[in-house]
Each structure stands twice: as structure tokens, then as C-alpha cells.
Short mmCIF file of C-alpha atoms in Angstrom, two decimals:
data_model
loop_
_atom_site.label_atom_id
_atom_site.label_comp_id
_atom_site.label_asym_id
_atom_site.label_seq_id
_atom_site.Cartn_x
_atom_site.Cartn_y
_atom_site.Cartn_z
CA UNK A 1 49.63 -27.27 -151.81
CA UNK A 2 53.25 -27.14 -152.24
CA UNK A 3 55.47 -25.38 -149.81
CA UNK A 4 57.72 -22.97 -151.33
CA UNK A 5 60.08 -20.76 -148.80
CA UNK A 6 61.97 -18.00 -150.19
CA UNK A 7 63.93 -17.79 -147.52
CA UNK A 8 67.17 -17.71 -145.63
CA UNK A 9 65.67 -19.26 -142.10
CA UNK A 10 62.88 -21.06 -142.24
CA UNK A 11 62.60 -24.36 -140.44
CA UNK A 12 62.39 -26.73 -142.71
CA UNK A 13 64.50 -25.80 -146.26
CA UNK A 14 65.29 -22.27 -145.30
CA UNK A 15 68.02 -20.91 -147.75
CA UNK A 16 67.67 -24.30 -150.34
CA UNK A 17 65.55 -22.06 -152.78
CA UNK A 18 66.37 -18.38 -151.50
CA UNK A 19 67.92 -18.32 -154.97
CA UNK A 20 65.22 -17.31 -157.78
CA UNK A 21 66.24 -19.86 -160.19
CA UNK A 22 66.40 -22.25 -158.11
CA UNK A 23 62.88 -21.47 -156.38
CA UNK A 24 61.24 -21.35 -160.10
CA UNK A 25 62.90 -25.03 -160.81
CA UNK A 26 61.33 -26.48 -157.44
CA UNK A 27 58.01 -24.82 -158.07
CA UNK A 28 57.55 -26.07 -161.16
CA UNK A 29 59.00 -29.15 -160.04
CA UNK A 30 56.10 -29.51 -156.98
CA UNK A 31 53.94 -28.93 -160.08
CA UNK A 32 54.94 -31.46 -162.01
CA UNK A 33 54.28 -34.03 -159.34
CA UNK A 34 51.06 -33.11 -158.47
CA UNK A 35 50.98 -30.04 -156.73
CA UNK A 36 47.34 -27.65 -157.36
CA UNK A 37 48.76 -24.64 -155.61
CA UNK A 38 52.28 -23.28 -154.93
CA UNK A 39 52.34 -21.57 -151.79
CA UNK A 40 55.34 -19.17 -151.87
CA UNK A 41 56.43 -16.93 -148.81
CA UNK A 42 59.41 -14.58 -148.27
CA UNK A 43 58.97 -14.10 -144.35
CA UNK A 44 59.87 -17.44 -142.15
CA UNK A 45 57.07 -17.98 -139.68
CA UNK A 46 58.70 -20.20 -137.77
CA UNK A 47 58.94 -20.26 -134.09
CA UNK A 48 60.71 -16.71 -132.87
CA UNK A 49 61.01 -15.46 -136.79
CA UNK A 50 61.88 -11.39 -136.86
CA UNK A 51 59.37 -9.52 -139.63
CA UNK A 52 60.76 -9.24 -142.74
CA UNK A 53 60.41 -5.21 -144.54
CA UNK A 54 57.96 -5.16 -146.96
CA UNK A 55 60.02 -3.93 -149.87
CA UNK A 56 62.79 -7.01 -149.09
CA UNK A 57 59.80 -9.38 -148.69
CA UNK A 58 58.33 -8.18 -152.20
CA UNK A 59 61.89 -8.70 -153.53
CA UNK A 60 62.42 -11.59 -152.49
CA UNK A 61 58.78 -13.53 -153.76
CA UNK A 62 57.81 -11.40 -156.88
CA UNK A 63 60.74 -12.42 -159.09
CA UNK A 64 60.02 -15.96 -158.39
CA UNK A 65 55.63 -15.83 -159.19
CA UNK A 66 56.40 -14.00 -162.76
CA UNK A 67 59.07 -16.63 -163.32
CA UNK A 68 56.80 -19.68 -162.35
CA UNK A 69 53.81 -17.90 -164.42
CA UNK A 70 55.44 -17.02 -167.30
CA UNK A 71 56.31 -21.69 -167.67
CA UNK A 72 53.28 -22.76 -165.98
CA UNK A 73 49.42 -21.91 -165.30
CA UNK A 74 49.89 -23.69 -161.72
CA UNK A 75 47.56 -22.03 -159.30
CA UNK A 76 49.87 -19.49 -156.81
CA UNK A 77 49.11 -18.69 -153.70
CA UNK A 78 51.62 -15.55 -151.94
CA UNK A 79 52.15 -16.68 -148.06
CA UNK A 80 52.14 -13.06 -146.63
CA UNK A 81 50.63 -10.97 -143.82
CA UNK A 82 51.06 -7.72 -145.87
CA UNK A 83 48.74 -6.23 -148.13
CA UNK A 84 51.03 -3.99 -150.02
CA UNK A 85 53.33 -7.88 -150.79
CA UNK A 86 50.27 -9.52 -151.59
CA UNK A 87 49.25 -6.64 -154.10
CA UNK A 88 52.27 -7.23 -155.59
CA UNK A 89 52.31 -10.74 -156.08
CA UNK A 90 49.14 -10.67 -157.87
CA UNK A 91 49.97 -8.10 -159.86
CA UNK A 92 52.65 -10.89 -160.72
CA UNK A 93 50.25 -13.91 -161.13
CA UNK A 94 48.98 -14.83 -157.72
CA UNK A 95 45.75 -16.47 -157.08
CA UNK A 96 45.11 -16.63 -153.47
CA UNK A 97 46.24 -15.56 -150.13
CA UNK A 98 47.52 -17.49 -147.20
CA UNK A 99 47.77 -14.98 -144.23
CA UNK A 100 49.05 -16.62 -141.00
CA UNK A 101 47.68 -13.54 -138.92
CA UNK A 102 43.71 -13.91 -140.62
CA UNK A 103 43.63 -10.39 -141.43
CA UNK A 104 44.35 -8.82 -138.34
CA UNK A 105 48.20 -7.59 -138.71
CA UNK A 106 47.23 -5.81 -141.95
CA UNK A 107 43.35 -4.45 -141.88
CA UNK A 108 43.81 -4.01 -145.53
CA UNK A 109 44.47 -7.88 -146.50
CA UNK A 110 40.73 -9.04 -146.33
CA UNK A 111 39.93 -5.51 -148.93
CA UNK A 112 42.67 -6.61 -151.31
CA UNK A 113 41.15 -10.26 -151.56
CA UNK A 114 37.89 -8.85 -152.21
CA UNK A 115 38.85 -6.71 -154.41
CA UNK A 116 41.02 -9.01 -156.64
CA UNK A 117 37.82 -11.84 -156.02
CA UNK A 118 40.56 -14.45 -154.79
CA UNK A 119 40.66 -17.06 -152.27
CA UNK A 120 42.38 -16.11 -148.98
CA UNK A 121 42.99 -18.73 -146.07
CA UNK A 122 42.43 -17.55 -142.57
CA UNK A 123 44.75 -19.14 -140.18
CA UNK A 124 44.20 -19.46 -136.15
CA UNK A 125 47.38 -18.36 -134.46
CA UNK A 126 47.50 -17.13 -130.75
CA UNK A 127 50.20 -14.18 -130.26
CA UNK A 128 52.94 -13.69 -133.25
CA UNK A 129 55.67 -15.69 -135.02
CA UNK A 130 57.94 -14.10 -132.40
CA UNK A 131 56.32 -14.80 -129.29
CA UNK A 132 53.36 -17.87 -130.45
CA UNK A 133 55.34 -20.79 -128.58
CA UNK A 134 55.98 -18.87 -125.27
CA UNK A 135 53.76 -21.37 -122.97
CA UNK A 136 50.94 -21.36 -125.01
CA UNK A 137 47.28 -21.87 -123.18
CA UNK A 138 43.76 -22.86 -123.56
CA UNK A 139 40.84 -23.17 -121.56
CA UNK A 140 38.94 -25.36 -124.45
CA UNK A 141 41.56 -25.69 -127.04
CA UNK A 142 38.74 -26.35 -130.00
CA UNK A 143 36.30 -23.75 -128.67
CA UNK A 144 39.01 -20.95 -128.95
CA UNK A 145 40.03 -22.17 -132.52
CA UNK A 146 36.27 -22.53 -133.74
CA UNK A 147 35.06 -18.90 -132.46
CA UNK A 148 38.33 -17.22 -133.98
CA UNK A 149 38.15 -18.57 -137.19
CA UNK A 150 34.73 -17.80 -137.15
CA UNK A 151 35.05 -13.93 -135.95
CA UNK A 152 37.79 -14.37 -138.72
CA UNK A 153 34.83 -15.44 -141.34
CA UNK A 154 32.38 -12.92 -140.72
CA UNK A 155 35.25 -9.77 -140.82
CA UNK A 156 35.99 -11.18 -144.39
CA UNK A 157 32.77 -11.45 -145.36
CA UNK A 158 31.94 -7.72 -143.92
CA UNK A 159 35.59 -6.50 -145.76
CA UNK A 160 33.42 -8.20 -149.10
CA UNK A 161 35.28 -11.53 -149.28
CA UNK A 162 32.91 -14.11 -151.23
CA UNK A 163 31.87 -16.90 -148.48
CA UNK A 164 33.38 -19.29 -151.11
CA UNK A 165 36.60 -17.63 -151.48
CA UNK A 166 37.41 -18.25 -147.50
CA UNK A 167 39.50 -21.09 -146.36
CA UNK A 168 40.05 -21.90 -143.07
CA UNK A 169 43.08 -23.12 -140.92
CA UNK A 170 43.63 -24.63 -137.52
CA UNK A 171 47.06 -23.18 -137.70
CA UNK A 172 48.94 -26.60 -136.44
CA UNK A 173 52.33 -25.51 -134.60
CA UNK A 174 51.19 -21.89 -134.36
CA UNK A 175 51.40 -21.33 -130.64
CA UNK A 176 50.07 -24.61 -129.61
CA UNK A 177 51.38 -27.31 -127.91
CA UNK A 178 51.82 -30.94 -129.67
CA UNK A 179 49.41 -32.50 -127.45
CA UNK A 180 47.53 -29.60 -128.92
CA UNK A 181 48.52 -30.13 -132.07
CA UNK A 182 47.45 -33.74 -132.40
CA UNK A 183 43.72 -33.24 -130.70
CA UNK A 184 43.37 -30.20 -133.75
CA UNK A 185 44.33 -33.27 -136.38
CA UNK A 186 41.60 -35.52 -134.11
CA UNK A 187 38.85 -33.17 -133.48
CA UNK A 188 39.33 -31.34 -137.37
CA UNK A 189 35.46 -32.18 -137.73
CA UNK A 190 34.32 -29.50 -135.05
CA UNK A 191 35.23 -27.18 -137.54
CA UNK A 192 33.20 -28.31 -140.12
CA UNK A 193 30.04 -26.11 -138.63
CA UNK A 194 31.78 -23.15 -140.35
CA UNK A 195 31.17 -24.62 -143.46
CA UNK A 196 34.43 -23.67 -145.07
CA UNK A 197 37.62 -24.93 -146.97
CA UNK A 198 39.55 -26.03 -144.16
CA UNK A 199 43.31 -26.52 -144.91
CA UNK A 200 46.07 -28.23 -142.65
CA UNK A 201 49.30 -27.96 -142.58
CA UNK A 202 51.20 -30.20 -140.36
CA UNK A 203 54.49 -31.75 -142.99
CA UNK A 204 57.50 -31.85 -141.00
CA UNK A 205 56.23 -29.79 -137.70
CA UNK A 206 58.21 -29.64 -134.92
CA UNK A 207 55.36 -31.13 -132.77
CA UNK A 208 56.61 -34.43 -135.29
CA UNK A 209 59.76 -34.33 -133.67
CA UNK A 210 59.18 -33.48 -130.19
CA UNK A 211 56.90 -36.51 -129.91
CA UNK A 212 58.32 -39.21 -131.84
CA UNK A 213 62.13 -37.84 -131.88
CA UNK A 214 62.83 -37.33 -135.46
CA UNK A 215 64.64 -34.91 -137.07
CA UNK A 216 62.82 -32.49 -139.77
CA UNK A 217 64.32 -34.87 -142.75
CA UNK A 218 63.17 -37.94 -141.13
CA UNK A 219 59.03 -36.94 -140.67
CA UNK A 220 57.64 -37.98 -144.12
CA UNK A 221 56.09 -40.96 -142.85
CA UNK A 222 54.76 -39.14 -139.77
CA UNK A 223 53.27 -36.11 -141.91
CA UNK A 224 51.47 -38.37 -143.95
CA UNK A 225 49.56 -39.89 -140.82
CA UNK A 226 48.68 -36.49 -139.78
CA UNK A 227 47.32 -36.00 -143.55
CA UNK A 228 45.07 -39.14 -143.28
CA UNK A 229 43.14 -38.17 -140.15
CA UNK A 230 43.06 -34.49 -141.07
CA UNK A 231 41.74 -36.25 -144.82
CA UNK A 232 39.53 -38.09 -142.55
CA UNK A 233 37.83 -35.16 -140.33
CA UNK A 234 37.11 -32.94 -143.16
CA UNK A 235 40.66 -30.95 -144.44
CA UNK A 236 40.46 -31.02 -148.25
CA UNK A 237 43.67 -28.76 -148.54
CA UNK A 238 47.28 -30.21 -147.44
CA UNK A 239 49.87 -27.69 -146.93
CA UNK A 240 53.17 -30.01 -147.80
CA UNK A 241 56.99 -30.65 -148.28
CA UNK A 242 57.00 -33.66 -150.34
CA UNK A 243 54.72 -33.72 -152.99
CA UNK A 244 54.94 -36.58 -155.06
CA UNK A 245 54.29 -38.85 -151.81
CA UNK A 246 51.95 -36.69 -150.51
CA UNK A 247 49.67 -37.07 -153.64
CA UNK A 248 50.36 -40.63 -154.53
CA UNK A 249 49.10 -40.68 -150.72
CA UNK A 250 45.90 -39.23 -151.06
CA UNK A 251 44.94 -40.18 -154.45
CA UNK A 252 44.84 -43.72 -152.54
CA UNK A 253 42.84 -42.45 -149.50
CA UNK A 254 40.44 -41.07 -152.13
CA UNK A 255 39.96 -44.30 -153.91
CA UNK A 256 39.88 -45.86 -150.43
CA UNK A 257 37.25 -43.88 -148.46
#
């Protein structure tokens, strides 16, 4: 899954493809080197990120899915915590959700999903964007993660989502520590009892930086440790920066393992 920010702030590339044109070349660049899914958001979640209005979120992302669709059948996937933007973007050639908030900051997410028969990904994330890295806490780190994603499950499967249409994330950075962070990547397999997709997404997180002291350009090599144990415990999804590597990468593992 490539990572496509449409942007002015987020952490990584934010304002290097707020641009349409420019977003449409990269995503059908990521595409070209191996990328199944684009995954495009118009709302930075990073760290102490401000919501976004709907209407300048569905401005920002719509433009850029009927541009990609109309070159390429890549499969889309609309990064949003808004039912009325994800609407949109399917109406535009979406295929799947990724909400960061697993349904719960918009009770009408999990409907449109099961309404359109798409995949969504359900991500574990304790408090907001805003406030997820304020001293973040657990009594049983993996316990917590496993019983939300699983509450998660069952109110998409009572809102109609197919139980093969739901994918699962431990939502690395999203108000965890990077000790925590790196026992999620370790312990992936307790999650496998849910008997879901699980995706990861750890390319380029600040946990990456904090621990080995390497600025957000400068975490390639890192990220791609943190995809072979998460390949390793079960995640068959990879939320990433760098494509090409990241696939040469696993194609290898695959062979390997």
C-alpha cells in the first residue's frame, strides 16, 4: 500500500503532492513500482493534526482518485474518518476505506462500507490525532489492542460489513509509545485470533527516529526491519513510503520464508 498525502502538514511529505498533478504522477508512479493499493488522505494524522472540514477534505482527495482512475485500474483506498469524504471518493473510484478512528468518529463509516461491499481497515488508536501522544498508557498493551479491534470487528459486522471485507490495524505511532511500538511489531501474532487482514504501517515513524536518531529521510532501512517481523507475525498489508524497495523487499521475504 502506497502512501499518498494530499496534504500541506503531514509528517513525512506533507505539501510534496498537495498539488493534484503532481499527486496523480506519484500515484501512478507508486503503481508502477509495485504498489496494490494507493492509500490517499486529505487530513494529516500526525501527532497534534487540527480536523480538516469535510468539504476542503473532499476537495482536496476527489480530484486526485478520478485523475488516478481515469490512467490506471490500481486499487484506491480514501484514508478518511468521514463518511460523507469517503462517499465521495467512491463515487470517484475508491475501493476501500482506511479509517484511523475504526468507525467510531463517524457512526455512519461502517454503513457506507457495507453498503458499497468494500474493504474498510479498522485501526486501534487511543484518544485523537490531537491529543493520541499526550503520555499514552497501558495496563497490558496487547490485551487493550486485541479487545478493541475486536469490539471494532463485531460493530462492523452488526453495521453489515462482510467478515472478509475487515482489515485490521495495530495503529503503530497512534498514541503509543516506541517501546510500545516495537512489542506491537513483536507480538503482531496475538492478533491473529481475530482472524483478519491485519495491516501495519510503521515506514518512517517517529518511534524510528526517537530510538535510533534518524531523521524521517534517513529510516528506509529501519522501516524495512519493522516490515520483516510484522511479515513474520502475520501482517500481509504494508502501509509504505518507498515502494519500489519495499516490494523488491518482500518479494524476497516471500521467496525466503
Amino acid at each position: 500500500m502506497g502512501i499518498l498525502n494530499v496534504t500541506p502538514d503531514s509528517f513525512s511529505d506533507g505539501g510534496a503532492f498537495f498539488d493534484t498533478n503532481a499527486a496523480i504522477d506519484r500515484a501512478l508512479k507508486m503503481a508502477e513500482e509495485g504498489a496494490d493499493i494507493i492509500d490517499i488522505g486529505g487530513e494529516s494524522s500526525r501527532p497534534g493534526a487540527n480536523p480538516v472540514p469535510v468539504e476542503e477534505e473532499i476537495r482536496r482527495v476527489v480530484p486526485v482518485i478520478s485523475g488516478i482512475r481515469r490512467q490506471s485500474a490500481v486499487r484506491i483506498s480514501i484514508d478518511t474518518t468521514k463518511s460523507a469524504v469517503a462517499r465521495r471518493a467512491i463515487d470517484a473510484g475508491a475501493t476501500m476505506v482506511n479509517d484511523i478512528s475504526a468507525g467510531r468518529f463517524d457512526p455512519e463509516m461502517l454503513s457506507v462500507a457495507a453498503l458499497q461491499k468494500i474493504p474498510i481497515c479498522l485501526m486501534h488508536m487511543k484518544g485523537t490525532p490531537k491529543t493520541m501522544q499526550e503520555n499514552p498508557s497501558y495496563e497490558n498493551l496487547m490485551d487493550e489492542i486485541r479487545a478493541f479491534l475486536a469490539d471494532a470487528c463485531r460493530r462492523a459486522e452488526k453495521a453489515g460489513v462482510a467478515s472478509s471485507n475487515i482489515i485490521i490495524d495495530p495503529g503503530i505511532g497512534f498514541g503509543k509509545t516506541a517501546t510500545d511500538n516495537l512489542k506491537i511489531i513483536k507480538e503482531l501474532n496475538l492478533l491473529l485470533v481475530l482472524e483478519k487482514t491485519i495491516l501495519i504501517g510503521a515506514s518512517r515513524k517517529s518511534f524510528i527516529g526517537k530510538l535510533l536518531g534518524l531523521n524521517v529521510e534517513d529510516r528506509l532501512e529501519a522501516s524495512l526491519a519493522a516490515i520483516s517481523v510484522a511479515y513474520q507475525n502475520g501482517a500481509e498489508i504494508f502501509r509504505v513510503h518507498d515502494v519500489s524497495p519495499a516490494k523488491k523487499y518482500l518479494s524476497m521475504l516471500e521467496l525466503l520464508t
